[in-house]
Amino acid sequence: MMKKFRIVGLAFILLLGIFLFAVSIPVTSELVMEKVYDFEMKNKYRITELNEMYKGVPTEYEFGGSKIDIYRILKENESYKDPWDRVVVPAAIYITVDSLTQEVLKDYPVEIGQEGLNQYTHYISYWRVLDKKTDQESFVIVLQMNGAKDRMEDFIPIEELKYMAITIEEDGTLTKEPFTYKNKDKLQTKLIPPMYFGGAGYYTDDWNSYPVFYFPYLYPFLTTILGILFIYTAVKKLRKPV
């Protein structure tokens, strides 16, 4: 009878370990891969967002022999307050390089009373990217191409966000690369400015999400370890003759 109870108890521990491991390992794997990705990118590039923490960087900027600038045409008599009680006006925003228009963002909210890039919030960002291996630097303008409704009442799901990266090399070469939040390469991931959902991740956004007391140390890290320990202990004892 005792042997039967022992086997039943060990079988329960084994099943519990398998369950904990199965529900935890996918999340644990993504979190670990994200840290490896961060380490890889820090070794490969030096990436600087010029308007980080909304410093109010001017829209006019010179890089190499290229002159970047932004200007906007506001819609008259159409100001309103957004959900954060900020006064904004919809506008057509023109992104220019050497006086040539590269993109036009129509009906985008412009925050009144702000200077430089701050008036465009997260919809337009400037970046400098240095490739540490080649020592070549580039200037990147990142535009959010959708999700800027006139009244900004609804956030578009992040997986539907679309972007445009306008990259200018030191010799003046200009390239445009559209990408989405769902389908982005490793460098593009680092060029998405933080918003209401935190920063973007390549494998997972979980490291950048709002912290809760149990994540990620209780779940999934501790549950993964417990799952492995339960499986190991149960298998070892089940194999041991009574």
Coordinates of C-alpha atoms in Angstrom, one line a residue:
M1 CA 0.0 0.0 0.0
M2 CA 2.8 2.4 0.9
K3 CA 4.5 1.6 -2.3
K4 CA 1.3 2.5 -4.2
F5 CA 1.0 5.8 -2.4
R6 CA 4.6 6.6 -3.1
I7 CA 4.2 5.9 -6.8
V8 CA 1.0 8.0 -7.0
G9 CA 2.7 10.9 -5.1
L10 CA 5.7 10.8 -7.4
A11 CA 3.5 10.7 -10.4
F12 CA 1.7 13.7 -9.2
I13 CA 5.0 15.6 -8.7
L14 CA 6.1 14.5 -12.1
L15 CA 2.9 15.8 -13.8
L16 CA 3.1 19.0 -11.8
G17 CA 6.7 19.5 -12.9
I18 CA 5.8 18.8 -16.6
F19 CA 2.9 21.3 -16.3
L20 CA 5.0 24.1 -14.8
F21 CA 7.8 23.5 -17.3
A22 CA 5.4 23.5 -20.3
V23 CA 3.6 26.7 -19.4
S24 CA 6.9 28.5 -18.4
I25 CA 9.6 27.5 -20.9
P26 CA 8.1 29.3 -24.0
V27 CA 8.1 32.7 -22.1
T28 CA 11.4 32.0 -20.5
S29 CA 13.0 31.2 -23.8
E30 CA 11.7 34.5 -25.4
L31 CA 13.0 36.5 -22.4
V32 CA 16.4 35.0 -22.5
M33 CA 16.6 35.4 -26.3
E34 CA 15.6 39.1 -25.9
K35 CA 18.5 39.7 -23.5
V36 CA 20.9 37.9 -26.0
Y37 CA 19.5 40.2 -28.7
D38 CA 20.1 43.3 -26.6
F39 CA 23.7 42.3 -26.0
E40 CA 24.2 41.6 -29.7
M41 CA 22.9 45.0 -30.7
K42 CA 24.9 46.9 -28.1
N43 CA 28.1 45.2 -29.4
K44 CA 27.2 45.9 -33.0
Y45 CA 25.7 49.5 -32.9
R46 CA 25.7 52.7 -31.0
I47 CA 22.2 54.0 -31.4
T48 CA 21.1 57.4 -30.2
E49 CA 17.7 58.9 -30.3
L50 CA 18.2 62.6 -30.5
N51 CA 14.9 63.6 -28.9
E52 CA 15.0 61.0 -26.2
M53 CA 12.9 61.9 -23.2
Y54 CA 11.4 64.7 -25.3
K55 CA 14.3 67.1 -25.1
G56 CA 12.8 69.4 -27.7
V57 CA 15.5 68.8 -30.4
P58 CA 15.0 71.2 -33.3
T59 CA 13.5 69.8 -36.5
E60 CA 16.3 71.3 -38.6
Y61 CA 19.4 69.0 -38.6
E62 CA 22.5 68.7 -40.6
F63 CA 24.2 65.3 -41.2
G64 CA 27.2 65.0 -43.4
G65 CA 26.3 67.2 -46.4
S66 CA 22.5 66.7 -46.0
K67 CA 20.1 69.1 -44.4
I68 CA 17.0 67.6 -42.8
D69 CA 14.0 69.6 -41.9
I70 CA 10.2 69.4 -41.1
Y71 CA 7.5 71.9 -41.6
R72 CA 3.7 71.7 -41.2
I73 CA 0.6 73.3 -42.5
L74 CA -2.0 73.5 -39.8
K75 CA -5.7 73.2 -40.5
E76 CA -7.4 76.4 -39.6
N77 CA -9.9 76.6 -36.7
E78 CA -9.7 72.9 -36.0
S79 CA -7.8 72.8 -32.6
Y80 CA -9.1 70.4 -29.9
K81 CA -8.0 68.8 -26.7
D82 CA -6.7 65.2 -26.9
P83 CA -7.4 62.6 -24.1
W84 CA -4.4 64.0 -22.2
D85 CA -5.9 67.5 -22.2
R86 CA -3.2 68.8 -24.6
V87 CA -4.2 71.3 -27.3
V88 CA -3.5 69.8 -30.7
V89 CA -4.2 70.8 -34.3
P90 CA -4.4 68.4 -37.3
A91 CA -1.8 69.3 -39.9
A92 CA 0.0 68.1 -43.1
I93 CA 3.6 67.4 -42.0
Y94 CA 6.3 67.6 -44.7
I95 CA 9.6 65.7 -44.1
T96 CA 12.3 67.2 -46.3
V97 CA 15.9 66.3 -47.1
D98 CA 18.0 69.0 -49.0
S99 CA 14.7 70.9 -49.6
L100 CA 13.1 67.8 -51.4
T101 CA 10.0 66.4 -49.8
Q102 CA 10.4 62.8 -48.9
E103 CA 7.1 62.1 -47.1
V104 CA 3.9 63.9 -46.2
L105 CA 1.9 62.9 -43.1
K106 CA -1.6 64.1 -43.6
D107 CA -4.0 65.0 -40.7
Y108 CA -1.4 64.3 -38.0
P109 CA -1.9 65.9 -34.6
V110 CA 0.6 68.7 -33.8
E111 CA 0.8 69.7 -30.2
I112 CA 0.5 73.4 -29.7
G113 CA 2.9 75.1 -27.4
Q114 CA 5.7 72.6 -28.0
E115 CA 8.9 73.3 -29.9
G116 CA 11.0 71.1 -32.3
L117 CA 10.3 67.4 -32.5
N118 CA 8.2 67.6 -29.3
Q119 CA 5.2 68.9 -31.2
Y120 CA 5.1 65.7 -33.2
T121 CA 5.4 63.4 -30.1
H122 CA 6.2 59.8 -31.1
Y123 CA 5.1 60.1 -34.7
I124 CA 8.5 61.4 -35.9
S125 CA 11.9 60.6 -34.4
Y126 CA 15.5 61.3 -35.3
W127 CA 18.3 58.7 -34.8
R128 CA 22.0 58.4 -35.2
V129 CA 23.3 54.9 -35.8
L130 CA 27.0 54.0 -35.7
D131 CA 28.1 50.6 -37.0
K132 CA 30.9 49.8 -34.6
K133 CA 32.5 47.3 -37.0
T134 CA 32.8 49.6 -40.0
D135 CA 32.8 52.9 -38.0
Q136 CA 30.2 54.2 -40.5
E137 CA 27.4 56.4 -39.2
S138 CA 24.0 57.0 -40.6
F139 CA 21.1 59.3 -39.8
V140 CA 17.6 57.8 -39.6
I141 CA 14.2 59.5 -39.6
V142 CA 11.5 57.2 -38.4
L143 CA 7.9 58.0 -39.2
Q144 CA 4.8 56.3 -37.8
M145 CA 2.7 56.0 -40.9
N146 CA -0.7 55.2 -39.3
G147 CA -2.6 55.4 -36.0
A148 CA -2.8 59.2 -36.0
K149 CA -6.5 59.8 -36.0
D150 CA -7.6 63.4 -35.8
R151 CA -9.1 63.0 -32.3
M152 CA -6.6 60.4 -31.0
E153 CA -9.4 58.7 -29.1
D154 CA -8.4 55.1 -29.9
F155 CA -5.0 53.5 -29.9
I156 CA -4.4 51.3 -32.9
P157 CA -3.3 47.8 -31.9
I158 CA 0.5 47.7 -31.9
E159 CA 0.7 44.8 -34.3
E160 CA -1.0 47.0 -36.9
L161 CA 1.5 49.9 -36.6
K162 CA 3.3 50.8 -39.8
Y163 CA 6.6 52.7 -40.0
M164 CA 8.9 54.3 -42.6
A165 CA 12.7 54.6 -42.0
I166 CA 14.4 57.2 -44.1
T167 CA 18.2 56.5 -43.8
I168 CA 20.8 59.1 -44.9
E169 CA 24.4 58.0 -45.2
E170 CA 27.4 60.3 -44.6
D171 CA 27.9 60.5 -48.4
G172 CA 24.3 61.7 -48.9
T173 CA 22.8 58.4 -50.1
L174 CA 19.2 58.2 -49.1
T175 CA 17.1 55.0 -48.8
K176 CA 13.5 54.4 -47.6
E177 CA 12.4 51.2 -45.9
P178 CA 8.8 50.6 -44.8
F179 CA 8.3 48.1 -42.0
T180 CA 5.7 47.2 -39.4
Y181 CA 5.7 46.5 -35.7
K182 CA 4.9 42.9 -36.5
N183 CA 7.5 42.5 -39.2
K184 CA 10.7 44.3 -38.4
D185 CA 14.4 43.5 -38.5
K186 CA 16.7 43.7 -35.5
L187 CA 17.9 47.3 -36.2
Q188 CA 14.4 48.6 -37.0
T189 CA 13.2 47.2 -33.6
K190 CA 15.7 49.6 -31.8
L191 CA 14.4 52.5 -33.9
I192 CA 10.8 52.3 -32.7
P193 CA 10.4 55.1 -30.1
P194 CA 8.8 54.0 -26.7
M195 CA 5.1 54.8 -26.5
Y196 CA 2.2 53.9 -24.2
F197 CA 3.1 50.2 -24.3
G198 CA 6.8 50.7 -23.5
G199 CA 9.7 50.0 -25.9
A200 CA 9.6 47.5 -28.7
G201 CA 11.3 44.1 -28.4
Y202 CA 12.5 41.8 -31.1
Y203 CA 11.4 38.5 -29.7
T204 CA 9.2 39.8 -26.9
D205 CA 8.0 43.1 -25.5
D206 CA 7.8 41.7 -22.0
W207 CA 11.0 43.2 -20.6
N208 CA 9.6 46.7 -21.5
S209 CA 6.1 46.2 -20.2
Y210 CA 4.9 47.7 -16.9
P211 CA 6.3 45.6 -14.1
V212 CA 4.2 43.5 -11.8
F213 CA 5.4 41.8 -8.6
Y214 CA 5.5 38.3 -10.0
F215 CA 6.8 38.8 -13.5
P216 CA 9.4 37.7 -14.6
Y217 CA 11.1 36.3 -11.5
L218 CA 8.2 34.2 -10.0
Y219 CA 6.8 33.5 -13.4
P220 CA 8.3 32.3 -15.6
F221 CA 11.8 31.9 -14.1
L222 CA 11.0 30.4 -10.8
T223 CA 8.2 28.2 -12.2
T224 CA 10.6 26.9 -14.9
I225 CA 13.2 26.0 -12.3
L226 CA 10.6 24.3 -10.1
G227 CA 9.3 22.4 -13.1
I228 CA 12.8 21.1 -13.8
L229 CA 13.4 20.2 -10.2
F230 CA 10.1 18.4 -9.8
I231 CA 10.7 16.4 -13.0
Y232 CA 14.2 15.5 -12.0
T233 CA 13.3 14.5 -8.5
A234 CA 10.3 12.4 -9.5
V235 CA 12.1 10.6 -12.3
K236 CA 15.1 9.8 -10.1
K237 CA 12.9 8.4 -7.3
L238 CA 10.7 6.4 -9.6
R239 CA 13.7 4.7 -11.1
K240 CA 15.1 3.9 -7.7
P241 CA 13.9 0.5 -6.4
V242 CA 12.0 0.4 -3.2

